[in-house]
Tab-separated table of C-alpha atoms in Angstrom:
chain	number	residue	atom	x	y	z
A	1	MET	CA	-0.005	0.015	-0.022
A	2	GLU	CA	1.434	3.360	-1.092
A	3	LEU	CA	2.136	5.844	1.718
A	4	THR	CA	1.027	9.458	1.428
A	5	GLU	CA	3.748	12.076	1.108
A	6	GLU	CA	3.347	12.970	4.802
A	7	GLN	CA	3.429	9.398	5.945
A	8	ALA	CA	6.554	8.770	3.892
A	9	ALA	CA	8.188	11.895	5.449
A	10	VAL	CA	7.395	10.612	8.970
A	11	ARG	CA	8.815	7.190	8.068
A	12	ASP	CA	12.085	8.756	6.861
A	13	VAL	CA	12.510	10.833	10.024
A	14	VAL	CA	11.815	7.888	12.357
A	15	ARG	CA	13.971	5.581	10.231
A	16	GLU	CA	16.941	7.913	10.621
A	17	PHE	CA	16.424	8.180	14.385
A	18	ALA	CA	16.004	4.396	14.719
A	19	ARG	CA	19.316	3.719	12.865
A	20	GLU	CA	21.354	6.577	14.327
A	21	GLU	CA	20.026	6.753	17.938
A	22	ILE	CA	18.137	3.558	18.909
A	23	ARG	CA	19.996	0.690	17.241
A	24	PRO	CA	23.461	1.697	18.562
A	25	THR	CA	22.124	1.361	22.141
A	26	ALA	CA	20.172	-1.930	21.661
A	27	LEU	CA	22.925	-4.506	22.359
A	28	GLU	CA	24.216	-2.764	25.537
A	29	ALA	CA	20.663	-2.170	26.775
A	30	ASP	CA	19.929	-5.838	26.298
A	31	ARG	CA	23.037	-6.962	28.131
A	32	ASN	CA	22.480	-4.557	31.021
A	33	GLN	CA	18.700	-5.025	31.102
A	34	GLU	CA	18.365	-1.264	31.312
A	35	PHE	CA	15.908	0.851	29.318
A	36	PRO	CA	17.617	3.585	27.336
A	37	GLU	CA	15.963	6.686	28.805
A	38	ASP	CA	17.846	9.036	26.549
A	39	VAL	CA	16.226	7.309	23.565
A	40	TRP	CA	12.875	7.841	25.208
A	41	ASP	CA	13.546	11.480	25.574
A	42	GLY	CA	14.451	11.546	21.844
A	43	LEU	CA	11.123	9.939	20.998
A	44	ALA	CA	9.407	12.619	23.031
A	45	GLU	CA	11.264	15.370	21.122
A	46	LEU	CA	9.948	13.883	17.900
A	47	ASP	CA	6.374	13.913	19.370
A	48	LEU	CA	6.213	10.135	19.146
A	49	THR	CA	5.200	9.701	22.812
A	50	SER	CA	2.045	11.626	21.872
A	51	LEU	CA	1.213	9.278	18.997
A	52	THR	CA	-2.341	8.574	20.214
A	53	VAL	CA	-3.002	11.809	22.109
A	54	PRO	CA	-5.541	14.193	20.470
A	55	GLU	CA	-4.168	17.500	19.223
A	56	GLU	CA	-6.186	19.551	21.741
A	57	TYR	CA	-4.116	17.983	24.517
A	58	GLY	CA	-0.801	18.632	22.796
A	59	GLY	CA	-0.683	15.320	20.982
A	60	TYR	CA	0.374	14.102	17.540
A	61	ASP	CA	-2.969	12.186	17.050
A	62	ALA	CA	-1.470	10.029	14.296
A	63	ASP	CA	-3.696	8.143	11.964
A	64	PRO	CA	-3.451	4.256	12.191
A	65	VAL	CA	-1.293	3.874	9.063
A	66	THR	CA	1.258	6.464	10.342
A	67	ALA	CA	1.248	4.800	13.737
A	68	ALA	CA	2.015	1.470	12.145
A	69	VAL	CA	4.855	3.035	10.120
A	70	VAL	CA	6.287	4.516	13.344
A	71	ASN	CA	6.091	1.211	15.170
A	72	GLU	CA	7.845	-0.625	12.341
A	73	GLU	CA	10.747	1.816	12.141
A	74	VAL	CA	11.220	2.089	15.934
A	75	ALA	CA	11.271	-1.725	16.191
A	76	TYR	CA	13.926	-1.804	13.522
A	77	GLY	CA	16.123	0.025	16.066
A	78	ALA	CA	15.049	-2.027	19.107
A	79	LEU	CA	11.894	-4.021	19.904
A	80	ALA	CA	12.206	-3.202	23.546
A	81	VAL	CA	11.840	0.506	22.792
A	82	ALA	CA	9.016	-0.047	20.401
A	83	THR	CA	7.154	-2.188	22.967
A	84	ALA	CA	7.521	0.478	25.628
A	85	LEU	CA	6.222	3.124	23.179
A	86	SER	CA	3.208	1.036	22.038
A	87	VAL	CA	2.185	0.283	25.599
A	88	HIS	CA	2.490	3.994	26.531
A	89	SER	CA	0.288	4.662	23.480
A	90	LEU	CA	-2.247	2.046	24.641
A	91	ALA	CA	-2.554	3.949	27.926
A	92	THR	CA	-2.981	7.329	26.264
A	93	SER	CA	-5.518	5.819	23.883
A	94	CYS	CA	-7.593	4.580	26.831
A	95	ILE	CA	-7.536	7.957	28.595
A	96	ALA	CA	-8.257	9.890	25.411
A	97	GLU	CA	-11.192	7.653	24.409
A	98	PHE	CA	-12.819	6.849	27.808
A	99	GLY	CA	-11.603	9.454	30.301
A	100	SER	CA	-13.658	12.454	31.543
A	101	GLU	CA	-12.620	15.882	30.390
A	102	ASP	CA	-10.956	16.587	33.759
A	103	VAL	CA	-9.011	13.327	33.572
A	104	LYS	CA	-7.863	14.033	30.048
A	105	GLU	CA	-6.753	17.562	30.868
A	106	ARG	CA	-4.925	16.305	33.966
A	107	TRP	CA	-2.971	13.521	32.377
A	108	LEU	CA	-2.723	13.711	28.559
A	109	PRO	CA	-0.595	16.870	28.077
A	110	GLU	CA	2.161	15.487	30.353
A	111	MET	CA	2.011	12.008	28.942
A	112	ALA	CA	2.232	13.547	25.380
A	113	ASP	CA	5.554	14.969	26.516
A	114	GLY	CA	6.727	11.503	27.498
A	115	ARG	CA	6.451	11.763	31.306
A	116	PRO	CA	4.748	10.163	33.138
A	117	VAL	CA	5.139	6.943	31.158
A	118	GLY	CA	1.959	4.955	30.769
A	119	ALA	CA	1.340	1.241	31.448
A	120	PHE	CA	-1.559	-1.109	30.665
A	121	ALA	CA	-2.510	-3.486	33.521
A	122	LEU	CA	-4.776	-6.224	32.146
A	123	SER	CA	-2.952	-9.557	32.582
A	124	GLU	CA	-2.974	-11.520	35.828
A	125	PRO	CA	-0.999	-14.623	37.112
A	126	HIS	CA	-3.972	-16.909	36.589
A	127	ALA	CA	-5.973	-15.064	33.867
A	128	GLY	CA	-3.626	-14.608	30.990
A	129	SER	CA	-5.551	-15.276	27.785
A	130	ASN	CA	-8.985	-15.066	29.480
A	131	PRO	CA	-9.172	-11.694	31.231
A	132	ALA	CA	-12.763	-12.424	32.284
A	133	GLU	CA	-11.185	-14.659	34.937
A	134	MET	CA	-9.285	-11.808	36.591
A	135	SER	CA	-9.581	-11.534	40.340
A	136	THR	CA	-8.440	-7.942	40.930
A	137	GLU	CA	-11.380	-6.079	42.519
A	138	ALA	CA	-12.251	-2.396	42.786
A	139	ARG	CA	-15.055	-1.923	45.380
A	140	ARG	CA	-16.978	1.316	45.506
A	141	GLU	CA	-16.884	3.113	48.870
A	142	GLY	CA	-18.515	6.500	48.678
A	143	ASP	CA	-16.573	8.742	46.309
A	144	GLU	CA	-13.690	6.286	46.028
A	145	TYR	CA	-12.797	2.832	44.717
A	146	VAL	CA	-10.665	0.536	46.828
A	147	ILE	CA	-8.551	-1.829	44.744
A	148	ASP	CA	-7.084	-5.172	45.824
A	149	GLY	CA	-5.347	-7.725	43.590
A	150	GLU	CA	-2.343	-8.555	41.417
A	151	LYS	CA	-1.319	-7.910	37.881
A	152	GLN	CA	1.543	-9.605	35.947
A	153	TRP	CA	3.632	-9.084	32.756
A	154	ILE	CA	3.266	-5.310	32.946
A	155	THR	CA	5.455	-3.548	30.418
A	156	ASN	CA	6.841	-0.229	31.752
A	157	GLY	CA	6.075	-1.632	35.173
A	158	LYS	CA	8.821	0.258	36.990
A	159	ARG	CA	9.017	3.236	34.650
A	160	ALA	CA	5.372	4.072	34.602
A	161	GLY	CA	3.815	6.941	36.425
A	162	VAL	CA	0.247	6.052	35.472
A	163	TYR	CA	-1.531	2.722	35.054
A	164	VAL	CA	-4.633	1.949	33.058
A	165	LEU	CA	-6.038	-0.827	35.260
A	166	PHE	CA	-8.759	-3.396	34.543
A	167	ALA	CA	-10.578	-4.737	37.644
A	168	LYS	CA	-13.938	-6.248	38.592
A	169	THR	CA	-16.317	-4.208	40.625
A	170	ASP	CA	-17.635	-7.597	41.896
A	171	ARG	CA	-15.015	-10.343	42.100
A	172	ASP	CA	-17.636	-13.041	41.528
A	173	ASP	CA	-19.153	-11.365	38.412
A	174	PRO	CA	-17.163	-11.866	35.180
A	175	GLU	CA	-19.208	-9.148	33.503
A	176	SER	CA	-18.218	-6.457	35.988
A	177	VAL	CA	-14.755	-5.698	34.513
A	178	THR	CA	-14.166	-1.949	34.562
A	179	GLN	CA	-11.341	0.334	33.475
A	180	PHE	CA	-9.625	2.709	35.878
A	181	LEU	CA	-6.735	5.214	35.940
A	182	VAL	CA	-4.290	4.587	38.841
A	183	PRO	CA	-1.462	7.104	39.526
A	184	GLY	CA	1.886	5.442	40.176
A	185	ASP	CA	2.421	7.172	43.498
A	186	VAL	CA	-0.768	6.025	45.320
A	187	ALA	CA	-0.418	4.355	48.699
A	188	GLY	CA	-0.878	0.573	48.643
A	189	LEU	CA	0.568	0.047	45.153
A	190	SER	CA	3.814	-1.903	45.006
A	191	VAL	CA	5.809	-2.826	41.886
A	192	GLY	CA	7.625	-6.166	41.721
A	193	GLU	CA	11.164	-6.765	40.567
A	194	LYS	CA	11.902	-6.885	36.841
A	195	GLU	CA	11.295	-10.293	35.305
A	196	GLU	CA	14.339	-12.173	33.880
A	197	LYS	CA	13.295	-12.756	30.361
A	198	LEU	CA	14.508	-14.676	27.254
A	199	GLY	CA	14.367	-11.516	25.145
A	200	LEU	CA	13.076	-7.987	25.250
A	201	ARG	CA	15.489	-7.677	28.213
A	202	ALA	CA	15.822	-3.866	28.060
A	203	SER	CA	12.043	-3.515	28.559
A	204	ASP	CA	11.065	-3.605	32.268
A	205	THR	CA	8.366	-6.210	32.832
A	206	THR	CA	7.006	-6.488	36.380
A	207	SER	CA	4.134	-7.503	38.546
A	208	LEU	CA	1.905	-5.063	40.365
A	209	THR	CA	0.242	-5.536	43.763
A	210	PHE	CA	-2.761	-3.433	44.891
A	211	ASP	CA	-3.312	-3.548	48.647
A	212	GLY	CA	-6.194	-1.270	49.661
A	213	VAL	CA	-5.370	1.238	46.924
A	214	ARG	CA	-7.825	4.144	47.024
A	215	ILE	CA	-8.535	6.252	43.984
A	216	PRO	CA	-11.282	8.850	43.395
A	217	ALA	CA	-14.382	7.619	41.587
A	218	GLU	CA	-13.680	10.106	38.763
A	219	ASN	CA	-10.686	7.948	37.844
A	220	ARG	CA	-13.031	5.296	36.535
A	221	LEU	CA	-12.659	5.413	32.799
A	222	THR	CA	-15.594	3.260	31.723
A	223	GLU	CA	-19.008	2.507	33.095
A	224	GLU	CA	-18.951	-0.450	35.441
A	225	GLY	CA	-18.938	-3.638	33.391
A	226	ARG	CA	-17.763	-1.943	30.161
A	227	GLY	CA	-14.039	-2.427	30.741
A	228	LEU	CA	-13.535	-5.684	28.824
A	229	SER	CA	-15.206	-4.417	25.623
A	230	ALA	CA	-13.087	-1.268	25.970
A	231	ALA	CA	-9.942	-3.324	26.311
A	232	PHE	CA	-10.707	-5.407	23.256
A	233	HIS	CA	-11.397	-2.325	21.244
A	234	ILE	CA	-8.104	-0.690	22.262
A	235	LEU	CA	-6.162	-3.989	21.772
A	236	THR	CA	-7.204	-4.060	18.127
A	237	GLY	CA	-4.852	-1.098	17.636
A	238	GLY	CA	-2.317	-2.772	19.864
A	239	ARG	CA	-2.269	-5.906	17.672
A	240	ILE	CA	-1.618	-3.809	14.541
A	241	ALA	CA	1.286	-2.164	16.476
A	242	ILE	CA	2.776	-5.514	17.335
A	243	ALA	CA	2.399	-6.661	13.735
A	244	ALA	CA	4.204	-3.548	12.568
A	245	GLN	CA	6.912	-4.096	15.150
A	246	SER	CA	7.324	-7.702	13.950
A	247	VAL	CA	7.959	-6.374	10.426
A	248	GLY	CA	10.525	-3.908	11.624
A	249	LEU	CA	12.367	-6.585	13.672
A	250	ALA	CA	12.283	-8.982	10.735
A	251	GLN	CA	13.565	-6.289	8.354
A	252	CYS	CA	16.500	-5.669	10.657
A	253	ALA	CA	17.366	-9.343	10.761
A	254	MET	CA	17.024	-9.467	6.967
A	255	ASP	CA	19.396	-6.596	6.469
A	256	GLU	CA	21.951	-8.221	8.802
A	257	ALA	CA	21.686	-11.439	6.825
A	258	LEU	CA	22.104	-9.718	3.476
A	259	GLU	CA	25.180	-7.920	4.623
A	260	TYR	CA	26.769	-10.996	6.114
A	261	ALA	CA	25.974	-13.145	3.101
A	262	GLY	CA	27.669	-10.603	0.822
A	263	GLU	CA	30.810	-10.474	2.982
A	264	ARG	CA	31.304	-13.990	4.280
A	265	GLU	CA	33.339	-16.214	1.953
A	266	GLN	CA	33.384	-19.966	1.778
A	267	PHE	CA	34.931	-22.090	-0.940
A	268	ASP	CA	36.489	-18.948	-2.446
A	269	GLN	CA	33.215	-17.110	-2.957
A	270	PRO	CA	30.693	-15.099	-0.919
A	271	ILE	CA	28.027	-17.376	0.576
A	272	ALA	CA	25.462	-15.192	-1.175
A	273	GLU	CA	26.435	-17.024	-4.395
A	274	PHE	CA	25.117	-20.312	-3.069
A	275	GLN	CA	21.522	-21.161	-4.128
A	276	SER	CA	20.549	-22.443	-0.721
A	277	ILE	CA	21.344	-18.988	0.796
A	278	ARG	CA	19.650	-17.148	-2.052
A	279	HIS	CA	16.478	-19.189	-1.503
A	280	LYS	CA	16.497	-18.320	2.129
A	281	LEU	CA	16.848	-14.631	1.373
A	282	ALA	CA	14.089	-14.765	-1.187
A	283	GLU	CA	11.626	-16.390	1.179
A	284	MET	CA	12.570	-14.037	4.033
A	285	ALA	CA	12.011	-10.976	1.849
A	286	THR	CA	8.733	-12.218	0.466
A	287	ARG	CA	7.302	-12.984	3.968
A	288	ILE	CA	8.351	-9.577	5.233
A	289	GLU	CA	6.736	-7.720	2.415
A	290	ALA	CA	3.530	-9.729	2.692
A	291	SER	CA	3.463	-9.008	6.466
A	292	ARG	CA	4.048	-5.313	5.826
A	293	LEU	CA	1.192	-5.123	3.316
A	294	LEU	CA	-1.198	-7.003	5.582
A	295	THR	CA	-0.313	-4.842	8.473
A	296	ARG	CA	-0.906	-1.604	6.553
A	297	GLU	CA	-4.170	-2.942	5.297
A	298	ALA	CA	-5.231	-3.677	8.914
A	299	ALA	CA	-4.186	-0.122	9.780
A	300	ARG	CA	-6.157	1.334	6.862
A	301	GLU	CA	-9.248	-0.646	7.911
A	302	ARG	CA	-8.760	0.616	11.488
A	303	ALA	CA	-8.781	4.211	10.183
A	304	SER	CA	-12.109	3.661	8.514
A	305	GLY	CA	-13.789	1.582	11.140
A	306	SER	CA	-13.350	-1.940	12.575
A	307	ALA	CA	-10.347	-4.066	11.754
A	308	GLY	CA	-10.677	-6.970	14.185
A	309	LEU	CA	-10.236	-9.756	11.628
A	310	THR	CA	-7.404	-8.203	9.627
A	311	ALA	CA	-5.646	-7.008	12.814
A	312	SER	CA	-5.541	-10.600	14.126
A	313	MET	CA	-4.412	-11.909	10.751
A	314	ALA	CA	-1.630	-9.285	10.621
A	315	LYS	CA	-0.518	-9.962	14.181
A	316	TYR	CA	-0.492	-13.718	13.647
A	317	PHE	CA	1.254	-13.676	10.301
A	318	ALA	CA	3.787	-10.928	11.011
A	319	SER	CA	4.852	-12.428	14.376
A	320	GLU	CA	5.377	-15.844	12.747
A	321	THR	CA	7.335	-14.067	10.019
A	322	ALA	CA	9.573	-12.444	12.635
A	323	MET	CA	10.342	-15.823	14.189
A	324	PHE	CA	10.981	-17.375	10.724
A	325	VAL	CA	13.226	-14.575	9.464
A	326	THR	CA	15.330	-14.259	12.616
A	327	ASN	CA	15.766	-18.044	12.679
A	328	GLU	CA	16.975	-17.968	9.084
A	329	ALA	CA	19.223	-15.062	9.806
A	330	VAL	CA	20.907	-17.002	12.624
A	331	GLN	CA	21.312	-19.954	10.248
A	332	ILE	CA	22.894	-17.823	7.559
A	333	HIS	CA	25.366	-16.404	10.133
A	334	GLY	CA	26.240	-19.944	11.233
A	335	GLY	CA	28.295	-19.981	14.452
A	336	TYR	CA	28.500	-16.174	14.433
A	337	GLY	CA	24.719	-16.084	14.640
A	338	TYR	CA	24.787	-18.082	17.846
A	339	VAL	CA	27.107	-15.834	19.904
A	340	THR	CA	25.985	-12.788	21.814
A	341	GLU	CA	28.447	-10.376	20.179
A	342	GLY	CA	26.246	-10.125	17.076
A	343	GLU	CA	22.859	-8.632	16.413
A	344	VAL	CA	20.918	-11.625	15.107
A	345	GLU	CA	21.114	-13.605	18.338
A	346	ARG	CA	19.339	-10.794	20.158
A	347	LEU	CA	16.894	-10.363	17.360
A	348	TYR	CA	16.057	-14.106	17.490
A	349	ARG	CA	15.420	-13.921	21.270
A	350	ASP	CA	13.335	-10.776	20.960
A	351	ALA	CA	11.125	-12.135	18.162
A	352	LYS	CA	9.531	-14.869	20.223
A	353	ILE	CA	7.540	-12.453	22.385
A	354	THR	CA	5.729	-11.168	19.350
A	355	GLU	CA	3.904	-14.518	19.210
A	356	ILE	CA	2.882	-14.173	22.816
A	357	TYR	CA	2.028	-10.710	24.073
A	358	GLU	CA	-1.185	-8.814	23.277
A	359	GLY	CA	-2.839	-12.078	22.279
A	360	THR	CA	-0.953	-15.318	21.588
A	361	THR	CA	-0.834	-16.896	18.064
A	362	GLU	CA	-3.451	-19.309	19.342
A	363	ILE	CA	-5.772	-16.555	20.404
A	364	GLN	CA	-5.352	-14.829	17.007
A	365	LYS	CA	-6.276	-18.080	15.226
A	366	LYS	CA	-9.361	-18.371	17.467
A	367	VAL	CA	-10.389	-14.785	16.605
A	368	ILE	CA	-9.868	-15.386	12.892
A	369	ALA	CA	-11.796	-18.648	12.880
A	370	ARG	CA	-14.687	-17.006	14.779
A	371	HIS	CA	-14.959	-14.257	12.204
A	372	LEU	CA	-14.914	-16.760	9.336
A	373	LEU	CA	-17.612	-19.001	10.909
A	374	GLU	CA	-19.874	-16.056	11.729
């Protein structure tokens, strides 16, 4: 799908930033398991931390195709950074779409500037793919809600200053899930230690514990019982973002493989001259382009209405492409692809999460099949 002149200009700016500012930090950030905050500040200077904030609150308010392009290019630099940005954007999307005017005026201008960082607290230790089974409860007491429970796998967990939280107003009623805004400095909220992960190691992933946390009733973002439908609506955009990030990650691995295949010699010729390597590169490139086109079609549909089916197709296909391409990139590099000094080993580890978060591959297939059968 052809980009508009403005979308192409945004792509070029973000592409340069990703290659010049993000990618050089990626390997060290992964090794040290530290998020590159200077890079985040750079994203804020480019207005990318306001990607889903309406203009009246100081935001960029990007259309879905532009947002997909941004996610792809940032992920080319580092998936950990792109993940942090997309989760922050999920939080600002929720506040912009469901918050009261007072809540939007209080939080969105500062979040548009990059601080506080936003987080999206949906998953729980025993309710991963089925959020209706969550046990976190928010009980109404006068003009406040009192929150008790636990959340897990929270991206930006330690960095965040505001959490969009999903909790039941009646722990025994699966249809009472409601969406709330919880400031990061409230009493009774504790953030767990960072998870030790296979990949995405520069992104802080933590648990959250709510022990008698009190928030004003005005911090409720949806009517009671409307939180789950709101989450699914917002996550459609999130799945398109993950699909775009998968494309960016795969493109980075592809470029690494192309460069290595042209330079590495065996039997007195570059390995790029061998048919087996050429066939790998051809399939890698074809899957990447197919994923890119499917992702942009999902984004285009999102801009004009619902994109549930295509978003799930894009997320499923692009994440599997990321795994396939990074695996082939490691294979092309041989022993050098297996050691931690190179890029493709990190890319391979990072790629796996794209098949898991914001709806596993199995969940996407379930959604696709449901649409087809209906």
